[in-house]
CSV table of C-alpha atoms in Angstrom, one decimal:
chain,number,residue,atom,x,y,z
A,1,MET,CA,-149.9,199.4,69.6
A,2,LYS,CA,-148.9,202.6,71.1
A,3,PRO,CA,-148.4,202.5,75.1
A,4,ASP,CA,-151.1,205.0,75.8
A,5,ASP,CA,-153.6,202.9,73.6
A,6,PHE,CA,-152.5,200.0,75.4
A,7,ASP,CA,-153.2,201.7,78.6
A,8,TYR,CA,-156.5,202.9,77.4
A,9,VAL,CA,-157.9,199.6,76.6
A,10,SER,CA,-156.2,197.9,79.6
A,11,ARG,CA,-158.3,200.5,81.8
A,12,LEU,CA,-161.3,199.9,80.0
A,13,LEU,CA,-161.3,196.2,80.3
A,14,ARG,CA,-160.3,196.4,84.2
A,15,GLU,CA,-163.3,198.6,84.7
A,16,ARG,CA,-165.6,196.7,82.8
A,17,SER,CA,-164.9,193.1,83.3
A,18,GLY,CA,-162.1,193.0,86.1
A,19,LEU,CA,-159.7,191.6,83.5
A,20,VAL,CA,-156.0,192.5,84.3
A,21,LEU,CA,-154.0,192.9,81.3
A,22,THR,CA,-150.2,193.4,81.8
A,23,ARG,CA,-148.0,194.7,79.3
A,24,ASP,CA,-146.6,191.3,78.3
A,25,LYS,CA,-150.1,190.4,76.9
A,26,ALA,CA,-150.0,193.3,74.4
A,27,TYR,CA,-149.9,190.4,71.5
A,28,LEU,CA,-153.1,189.1,72.8
A,29,LEU,CA,-154.9,192.6,72.5
A,30,GLU,CA,-153.6,192.8,69.0
A,31,SER,CA,-154.5,189.4,67.8
A,32,ARG,CA,-158.1,189.6,69.4
A,33,LEU,CA,-158.7,193.2,68.2
A,34,MET,CA,-157.5,193.0,64.5
A,35,PRO,CA,-160.5,190.6,63.7
A,36,LEU,CA,-163.0,193.0,65.3
A,37,ALA,CA,-161.4,196.0,63.6
A,38,ARG,CA,-161.7,194.3,60.2
A,39,LYS,CA,-165.6,193.4,61.0
A,40,ARG,CA,-166.1,197.1,61.7
A,41,GLY,CA,-164.8,197.9,58.5
A,42,LEU,CA,-161.6,199.6,60.0
A,43,LYS,CA,-158.3,199.4,58.6
A,44,GLY,CA,-156.3,198.5,61.6
A,45,LEU,CA,-156.0,199.1,65.5
A,46,ASP,CA,-155.2,202.7,65.1
A,47,ASP,CA,-158.7,203.4,63.5
A,48,LEU,CA,-160.4,201.0,66.1
A,49,MET,CA,-158.6,203.0,68.8
A,50,MET,CA,-159.7,206.4,67.5
A,51,ALA,CA,-163.5,204.9,67.4
A,52,LEU,CA,-163.2,203.6,70.8
A,53,LYS,CA,-161.9,206.9,72.4
A,54,LYS,CA,-165.1,208.4,71.1
A,55,ARG,CA,-166.7,206.3,73.9
A,56,ASP,CA,-168.7,204.4,71.5
A,57,ALA,CA,-170.7,202.2,74.1
A,58,ALA,CA,-171.4,199.3,71.6
A,59,LEU,CA,-167.8,199.1,70.3
A,60,GLU,CA,-166.5,199.2,74.1
A,61,THR,CA,-168.7,196.0,74.8
A,62,LEU,CA,-167.4,194.3,71.6
A,63,VAL,CA,-163.8,194.9,72.9
A,64,VAL,CA,-164.6,193.6,76.2
A,65,GLU,CA,-166.1,190.5,74.7
A,66,ALA,CA,-163.2,190.0,72.4
A,67,MET,CA,-160.8,190.1,75.1
A,68,THR,CA,-162.6,187.9,77.7
A,69,THR,CA,-163.6,185.1,75.3
A,70,ASN,CA,-161.6,182.2,76.2
A,71,GLU,CA,-161.1,178.7,74.6
A,72,SER,CA,-163.1,176.2,76.1
A,73,PHE,CA,-163.5,172.2,75.5
A,74,PHE,CA,-165.9,169.4,76.3
A,75,PHE,CA,-164.9,167.5,79.8
A,76,ARG,CA,-162.1,169.9,80.2
A,77,ASP,CA,-159.5,168.0,82.5
A,78,ASN,CA,-161.8,165.1,82.9
A,79,LYS,CA,-161.0,164.8,86.7
A,80,PRO,CA,-163.4,167.3,88.1
A,81,PHE,CA,-166.3,165.9,85.9
A,82,ASP,CA,-165.2,162.4,87.1
A,83,GLN,CA,-165.1,163.7,90.7
A,84,PHE,CA,-168.6,165.2,90.2
A,85,LYS,CA,-170.1,161.9,89.1
A,86,SER,CA,-168.3,159.5,91.8
A,87,ILE,CA,-168.8,161.9,94.8
A,88,VAL,CA,-170.8,165.2,94.4
A,89,LEU,CA,-173.6,163.4,92.6
A,90,PRO,CA,-174.2,160.8,94.7
A,91,ASN,CA,-174.0,163.1,97.8
A,92,LEU,CA,-176.7,165.5,96.2
A,93,ILE,CA,-179.0,162.4,95.5
A,94,LYS,CA,-178.8,161.9,99.3
A,95,ALA,CA,-178.8,165.4,100.5
A,96,ARG,CA,-181.7,166.5,98.2
A,97,ALA,CA,-183.7,163.5,98.5
A,98,ALA,CA,-186.7,165.4,100.1
A,99,ARG,CA,-187.0,168.1,97.4
A,100,LYS,CA,-185.7,166.0,94.5
A,101,SER,CA,-183.8,169.1,92.7
A,102,PHE,CA,-180.7,170.9,92.5
A,103,ARG,CA,-179.0,173.7,90.6
A,104,ILE,CA,-175.7,174.0,88.9
A,105,TRP,CA,-174.0,177.2,87.7
A,106,SER,CA,-171.3,177.0,85.0
A,107,ALA,CA,-169.8,180.5,85.5
A,108,ALA,CA,-168.0,182.2,82.7
A,109,CYS,CA,-169.1,179.4,80.5
A,110,SER,CA,-168.0,180.6,77.2
A,111,SER,CA,-169.3,178.6,74.3
A,112,GLY,CA,-171.1,176.2,76.4
A,113,GLN,CA,-168.8,173.4,76.5
A,114,GLU,CA,-168.8,172.9,80.2
A,115,PRO,CA,-172.6,173.3,80.9
A,116,TYR,CA,-173.2,170.7,77.9
A,117,SER,CA,-170.7,168.4,79.4
A,118,LEU,CA,-172.5,168.4,82.6
A,119,ALA,CA,-175.9,167.9,81.0
A,120,MET,CA,-174.5,165.0,79.0
A,121,LEU,CA,-173.3,163.6,82.2
A,122,LEU,CA,-176.6,163.9,84.1
A,123,ARG,CA,-178.2,162.4,81.1
A,124,GLU,CA,-175.9,159.5,81.2
A,125,GLU,CA,-177.0,159.0,85.0
A,126,SER,CA,-180.8,159.6,84.3
A,127,ALA,CA,-181.5,156.1,86.0
A,128,ARG,CA,-180.6,157.7,89.3
A,129,LEU,CA,-182.3,160.9,88.7
A,130,ASN,CA,-185.8,159.9,87.8
A,131,GLY,CA,-188.2,162.6,88.6
A,132,TRP,CA,-185.6,165.1,89.6
A,133,LYS,CA,-185.7,168.7,88.3
A,134,ILE,CA,-182.0,169.9,87.6
A,135,ASP,CA,-181.2,173.4,86.7
A,136,ILE,CA,-178.0,174.1,84.8
A,137,VAL,CA,-177.3,177.9,84.4
A,138,GLY,CA,-174.5,178.8,82.2
A,139,THR,CA,-173.5,182.6,82.4
A,140,ASP,CA,-170.9,184.7,80.4
A,141,ILE,CA,-170.2,188.2,79.9
A,142,SER,CA,-170.1,188.0,76.2
A,143,ARG,CA,-173.5,188.1,74.3
A,144,GLU,CA,-171.7,186.9,71.0
A,145,ILE,CA,-170.2,183.9,72.6
A,146,LEU,CA,-173.6,182.9,74.4
A,147,ASP,CA,-175.3,182.9,70.9
A,148,LYS,CA,-172.7,180.4,69.9
A,149,ALA,CA,-173.7,178.3,73.1
A,150,ARG,CA,-177.2,178.5,72.7
A,151,SER,CA,-176.8,177.1,68.9
A,152,GLY,CA,-175.0,174.0,70.4
A,153,THR,CA,-173.1,174.0,67.0
A,154,TYR,CA,-169.2,172.9,67.0
A,155,SER,CA,-166.7,172.4,64.6
A,156,GLN,CA,-165.0,169.0,64.2
A,157,PHE,CA,-161.9,170.4,66.1
A,158,GLU,CA,-164.0,171.5,69.1
A,159,VAL,CA,-166.0,168.2,69.4
A,160,GLN,CA,-162.8,166.2,69.5
A,161,ARG,CA,-161.3,168.2,72.2
A,162,GLY,CA,-162.2,166.2,75.3
A,163,MET,CA,-165.4,164.5,74.3
A,164,PRO,CA,-165.4,160.7,74.1
A,165,MET,CA,-166.7,159.4,70.8
A,166,ALA,CA,-169.3,157.3,72.5
A,167,LEU,CA,-170.8,160.5,73.7
A,168,LEU,CA,-170.3,162.1,70.2
A,169,VAL,CA,-172.3,159.6,68.5
A,170,LYS,CA,-175.0,159.7,71.1
A,171,TYR,CA,-175.5,163.3,71.4
A,172,PHE,CA,-174.6,165.0,68.2
A,173,LYS,CA,-175.8,165.2,64.8
A,174,LYS,CA,-173.5,166.1,62.1
A,175,LYS,CA,-174.6,168.9,59.8
A,176,ASP,CA,-172.5,169.9,56.9
A,177,GLU,CA,-169.0,170.4,58.5
A,178,ASN,CA,-170.4,171.0,61.8
A,179,TRP,CA,-171.8,169.1,64.9
A,180,VAL,CA,-174.9,169.9,66.6
A,181,ILE,CA,-175.9,169.0,70.1
A,182,ASP,CA,-179.2,167.0,70.9
A,183,PRO,CA,-182.1,169.6,71.4
A,184,ALA,CA,-182.9,167.2,74.6
A,185,ILE,CA,-179.3,168.2,76.1
A,186,LYS,CA,-179.6,171.6,74.9
A,187,SER,CA,-182.8,172.3,76.6
A,188,MET,CA,-181.3,171.3,80.0
A,189,VAL,CA,-179.1,174.4,79.9
A,190,GLN,CA,-180.3,178.1,80.5
A,191,TYR,CA,-177.9,180.8,79.3
A,192,LYS,CA,-177.8,184.3,80.8
A,193,GLU,CA,-175.5,187.1,80.2
A,194,LEU,CA,-173.8,188.3,83.3
A,195,ASN,CA,-170.8,190.2,84.4
A,196,LEU,CA,-169.2,188.4,87.5
A,197,LEU,CA,-168.4,191.9,89.0
A,198,GLY,CA,-172.1,192.8,88.9
A,199,ASP,CA,-174.8,191.6,91.2
A,200,LEU,CA,-175.3,187.7,91.1
A,201,ARG,CA,-178.2,187.5,93.6
A,202,GLY,CA,-180.7,187.5,90.5
A,203,LEU,CA,-179.3,183.9,89.5
A,204,GLY,CA,-180.8,182.5,92.8
A,205,GLN,CA,-179.2,179.8,94.9
A,206,PHE,CA,-176.8,177.0,93.7
A,207,ASP,CA,-175.6,173.5,95.0
A,208,VAL,CA,-172.6,173.2,92.7
A,209,VAL,CA,-170.6,175.9,91.1
A,210,PHE,CA,-167.9,175.8,88.3
A,211,CYS,CA,-165.9,178.8,88.0
A,212,ARG,CA,-162.8,177.3,86.4
A,213,ASN,CA,-159.9,179.3,84.9
A,214,VAL,CA,-161.8,182.6,85.5
A,215,LEU,CA,-160.1,184.1,88.5
A,216,ILE,CA,-156.7,183.6,86.7
A,217,TYR,CA,-157.5,186.7,84.8
A,218,PHE,CA,-158.5,189.0,87.8
A,219,ASP,CA,-156.3,190.9,90.2
A,220,GLN,CA,-156.2,190.0,93.9
A,221,PRO,CA,-158.9,192.3,95.3
A,222,THR,CA,-161.2,191.3,92.3
A,223,LYS,CA,-160.6,187.8,92.9
A,224,SER,CA,-161.8,188.1,96.6
A,225,LYS,CA,-164.6,190.3,95.8
A,226,VAL,CA,-166.0,187.5,93.4
A,227,LEU,CA,-165.3,184.7,95.5
A,228,ASN,CA,-167.3,186.4,98.3
A,229,ALA,CA,-170.1,187.2,95.9
A,230,ILE,CA,-170.2,183.6,94.7
A,231,SER,CA,-170.3,182.4,98.3
A,232,GLN,CA,-173.3,184.3,99.1
A,233,ILE,CA,-175.5,182.5,96.5
A,234,MET,CA,-174.5,179.1,97.5
A,235,ALA,CA,-176.3,176.5,99.8
A,236,ASP,CA,-174.4,175.9,102.8
A,237,ASP,CA,-173.3,172.5,101.8
A,238,ALA,CA,-172.6,173.5,98.2
A,239,VAL,CA,-169.1,173.1,96.4
A,240,LEU,CA,-167.2,175.5,94.4
A,241,TYR,CA,-164.9,174.0,91.4
A,242,LEU,CA,-162.0,176.1,90.4
A,243,GLY,CA,-159.4,175.6,87.7
A,244,GLY,CA,-156.0,173.6,88.2
A,245,ALA,CA,-154.1,176.9,88.6
A,246,GLU,CA,-156.3,178.5,91.1
A,247,THR,CA,-156.9,178.6,94.9
A,248,VAL,CA,-159.0,180.4,97.2
A,249,LEU,CA,-156.2,180.2,99.9
A,250,GLY,CA,-154.9,183.8,100.8
A,251,VAL,CA,-157.8,185.2,98.6
A,252,SER,CA,-160.9,184.4,100.5
A,253,ASP,CA,-161.9,183.2,103.8
A,254,LYS,CA,-165.4,182.3,102.7
A,255,PHE,CA,-164.1,179.0,101.3
A,256,LYS,CA,-161.9,176.2,102.6
A,257,PRO,CA,-160.3,173.3,100.3
A,258,VAL,CA,-162.3,169.9,100.4
A,259,PRO,CA,-159.6,167.8,101.9
A,260,GLY,CA,-158.2,165.2,99.4
A,261,GLN,CA,-160.2,166.6,96.6
A,262,ARG,CA,-158.2,168.8,94.4
A,263,GLY,CA,-159.9,171.9,92.9
A,264,ILE,CA,-163.0,171.7,95.1
A,265,TYR,CA,-163.9,174.0,97.8
A,266,ALA,CA,-166.6,174.0,100.5
A,267,LEU,CA,-168.0,177.1,102.2
A,268,ALA,CA,-166.0,177.9,105.4
A,269,ARG,CA,-169.5,178.6,107.1
A,270,GLY,CA,-170.8,175.3,106.4
A,271,ASP,CA,-169.9,172.0,108.2
A,272,GLY,CA,-167.1,170.4,106.5
A,273,ALA,CA,-168.2,167.0,107.1
A,274,SER,CA,-171.5,167.4,105.5
A,275,SER,CA,-170.1,169.3,102.5
A,276,LEU,CA,-171.4,167.8,99.1
A,277,GLY,CA,-167.8,167.4,98.2
A,278,ALA,CA,-166.9,165.0,101.0
A,279,PRO,CA,-166.0,161.6,100.1
A,280,PRO,CA,-168.8,159.3,101.6
A,281,GLY,CA,-167.9,157.4,104.7
B,1,MET,CA,-142.2,151.7,78.5
B,2,LYS,CA,-145.5,152.1,76.7
B,3,SER,CA,-145.6,151.4,73.2
B,4,CYS,CA,-147.7,152.5,70.1
B,5,LEU,CA,-148.2,151.0,66.9
B,6,ILE,CA,-148.7,153.6,64.1
B,7,VAL,CA,-150.8,152.4,61.2
B,8,ASP,CA,-151.0,154.8,58.3
B,9,ASP,CA,-150.4,154.5,54.7
B,10,SER,CA,-149.2,158.1,54.6
B,11,LYS,CA,-145.5,158.4,55.4
B,12,VAL,CA,-146.0,161.9,56.5
B,13,ILE,CA,-148.8,161.2,58.9
B,14,ARG,CA,-146.6,158.3,60.5
B,15,MET,CA,-143.8,160.9,61.0
B,16,VAL,CA,-146.2,163.6,62.5
B,17,ALA,CA,-147.9,160.8,64.8
B,18,LYS,CA,-144.4,159.4,65.7
B,19,LYS,CA,-143.0,162.8,66.9
B,20,ILE,CA,-146.1,163.5,69.1
B,21,LEU,CA,-146.1,160.1,70.5
B,22,GLN,CA,-142.4,160.2,71.3
B,23,GLU,CA,-142.8,163.5,73.1
B,24,MET,CA,-145.7,161.7,75.2
B,25,ARG,CA,-142.8,158.9,75.9
B,26,PHE,CA,-144.2,156.2,73.8
B,27,GLU,CA,-141.8,153.7,71.9
B,28,THR,CA,-143.2,153.4,68.5
B,29,GLU,CA,-143.4,151.1,65.6
B,30,GLU,CA,-145.1,151.8,62.3
B,31,ALA,CA,-146.9,149.7,59.8
B,32,GLU,CA,-148.3,150.9,56.1
B,33,ASP,CA,-151.3,148.8,56.1
B,34,GLY,CA,-153.5,146.6,58.2
B,35,LYS,CA,-151.7,143.3,57.2
B,36,GLY,CA,-148.2,144.7,58.3
B,37,ALA,CA,-149.7,145.8,61.4
B,38,LEU,CA,-151.4,142.4,62.1
B,39,GLU,CA,-147.9,140.8,61.6
B,40,LEU,CA,-146.3,143.1,63.9
B,41,CYS,CA,-149.1,142.2,66.5
B,42,GLN,CA,-148.5,138.6,66.1
B,43,ALA,CA,-145.1,139.1,67.1
B,44,HIS,CA,-145.8,141.3,70.2
B,45,LEU,CA,-148.8,143.3,71.2
B,46,PRO,CA,-148.4,147.0,71.6
B,47,THR,CA,-150.0,149.0,74.5
B,48,ALA,CA,-151.9,151.1,72.0
B,49,VAL,CA,-152.7,151.3,68.2
B,50,LEU,CA,-153.2,154.6,66.4
B,51,LEU,CA,-155.1,153.5,63.3
B,52,ASP,CA,-156.0,154.8,59.9
B,53,TRP,CA,-159.1,153.6,58.2
B,54,ASN,CA,-158.5,153.5,54.4
B,55,MET,CA,-155.4,151.8,53.4
B,56,PRO,CA,-154.6,149.3,50.6
B,57,VAL,CA,-154.0,145.6,51.3
B,58,MET,CA,-156.1,145.5,54.3
B,59,SER,CA,-157.9,148.5,55.7
B,60,GLY,CA,-158.0,149.7,59.6
B,61,ILE,CA,-161.4,148.3,60.3
B,62,GLU,CA,-160.5,144.8,59.2
B,63,PHE,CA,-157.2,145.0,61.0
B,64,LEU,CA,-159.2,145.8,64.2
B,65,ARG,CA,-161.6,142.8,63.9
B,66,ALA,CA,-158.8,140.5,63.3
B,67,LEU,CA,-156.9,141.9,66.3
B,68,ARG,CA,-159.8,141.6,68.6
B,69,ALA,CA,-160.1,138.0,67.5
B,70,MET,CA,-156.6,137.1,68.3
B,71,PRO,CA,-155.5,135.8,71.9
B,72,GLY,CA,-154.9,138.8,73.9
B,73,GLY,CA,-156.0,141.1,71.3
B,74,ASP,CA,-158.6,142.8,73.4
B,75,LYS,CA,-155.7,144.3,75.6
B,76,PRO,CA,-154.2,146.9,73.1
B,77,VAL,CA,-155.9,150.5,73.2
B,78,VAL,CA,-156.7,151.1,69.7
B,79,VAL,CA,-157.5,154.7,68.6
B,80,PHE,CA,-158.7,155.4,65.1
B,81,CYS,CA,-157.3,158.4,63.3
B,82,THR,CA,-159.0,158.9,60.0
B,83,THR,CA,-160.6,161.4,57.5
B,84,GLU,CA,-163.8,159.4,57.7
B,85,ASN,CA,-166.0,161.7,59.9
B,86,ASP,CA,-169.5,160.5,59.8
B,87,ILE,CA,-171.5,159.0,62.6
B,88,GLU,CA,-171.8,155.6,60.6
B,89,HIS,CA,-168.1,155.3,60.7
B,90,ILE,CA,-167.7,156.2,64.2
B,91,GLN,CA,-170.6,153.7,65.2
B,92,GLU,CA,-169.1,150.9,62.9
B,93,ALA,CA,-165.6,151.5,64.8
B,94,ILE,CA,-167.1,151.4,68.4
B,95,GLU,CA,-168.8,148.0,67.5
B,96,ALA,CA,-165.7,146.6,66.0
B,97,GLY,CA,-163.9,147.5,69.4
B,98,ALA,CA,-162.3,150.7,68.9
B,99,ASN,CA,-161.5,152.6,72.2
B,100,GLU,CA,-161.5,156.2,70.7
B,101,TYR,CA,-161.8,158.0,67.6
B,102,ILE,CA,-159.9,161.0,66.1
B,103,MET,CA,-160.9,162.7,63.0
B,104,LYS,CA,-158.2,164.2,60.9
B,105,PRO,CA,-156.8,166.7,60.7
B,106,PHE,CA,-155.6,166.2,64.2
B,107,ASP,CA,-152.8,168.1,66.4
B,108,SER,CA,-150.8,167.0,69.4
B,109,GLU,CA,-153.4,168.5,71.7
B,110,ILE,CA,-156.3,166.4,70.3
B,111,LEU,CA,-154.1,163.2,70.3
B,112,GLN,CA,-153.1,163.9,73.8
B,113,ALA,CA,-156.7,164.6,75.1
B,114,LYS,CA,-157.8,161.4,73.6
B,115,PHE,CA,-154.8,159.2,74.9
B,116,ALA,CA,-155.7,160.7,78.4
B,117,GLN,CA,-159.4,160.0,78.0
B,118,VAL,CA,-158.7,156.3,77.6
B,119,GLY,CA,-156.1,156.3,80.4
B,120,LEU,CA,-152.9,155.7,78.3
B,121,ILE,CA,-151.4,158.9,79.8
B,122,ASP,CA,-152.0,161.0,82.9
B,123,GLU,CA,-153.2,164.5,82.5
């Protein structure tokens, strides 16, 4: 790809999604945009660039989607889910006992593995949640990937990455070569198209936010802006989950790490001791 | 050191699995059918067993039932690794005492994820 083409696309990505693409990631651009060029009946990247530079809005959206779509798997990293089950959920059950409801947001949920993992986890705990109303909201910038999430259909390869076999047998049905998630699990998750750089307030307030492996793609000011916006739609005792390589330290003063709980952050404005991430005791 | 017994009638699969497992710091042993695997287990029990289903002489599921019936045979963590990819087979494996199930084709990422899930390795 020509240097000025690279600059053009990287500027577009930055403006539209906040994604920062450095020159060493040029290979990523080529590998992700070639399939898109072919889909549009174009010969190669040069043709795609020509079409793009005519300011074709639909094509711009497709390019942003192709570059921001990330791989995802069920129960990614296991530990955040174990921690959610053993600490956050019991805290929620206590703290929200009066209204018997809570809301979880899976930000940049890609093809739905994270919100569905949470839905299965909560279904497994349904004995403790009888009569509770739980919202799980999954958002992503890519319409195409949300269509896949809504279909709840995964390849054999996808269902094997991280999903315990007991849950696979319980919550999936095989259809031809694919695995389709149980309609009851599917109905627990609502999907919405959303740009994290846009206005988040329409989503309502959340008690738990999963925003893992998203910030790594943003530059420092964007990270800080997104974290601040997220903090504004969280309940005072709510918790935020970030990915293993991410932190709030030096990025945002709206959050502070929950002591002893790696990857989990409470609001700085809240009272640390009563955060939903604090181990009971 | 943790040990893993690789049971598969395909030499190629055993080789691929061995390479991945050694990178995960497992000592490996190999058997080409359930009977050979059972004999090795009678001599000493491995930490884990990576187990094919369809094999001559003795199948994986027959081996698993025999293993679980042995003294101490409840200990090894058994992960099936087979081309059988329908719910019925997975269910049968769970009932026979399998700990996890991998559907071929597999790669090192899937193997590592499954081994992490059953607590054989840290993530």
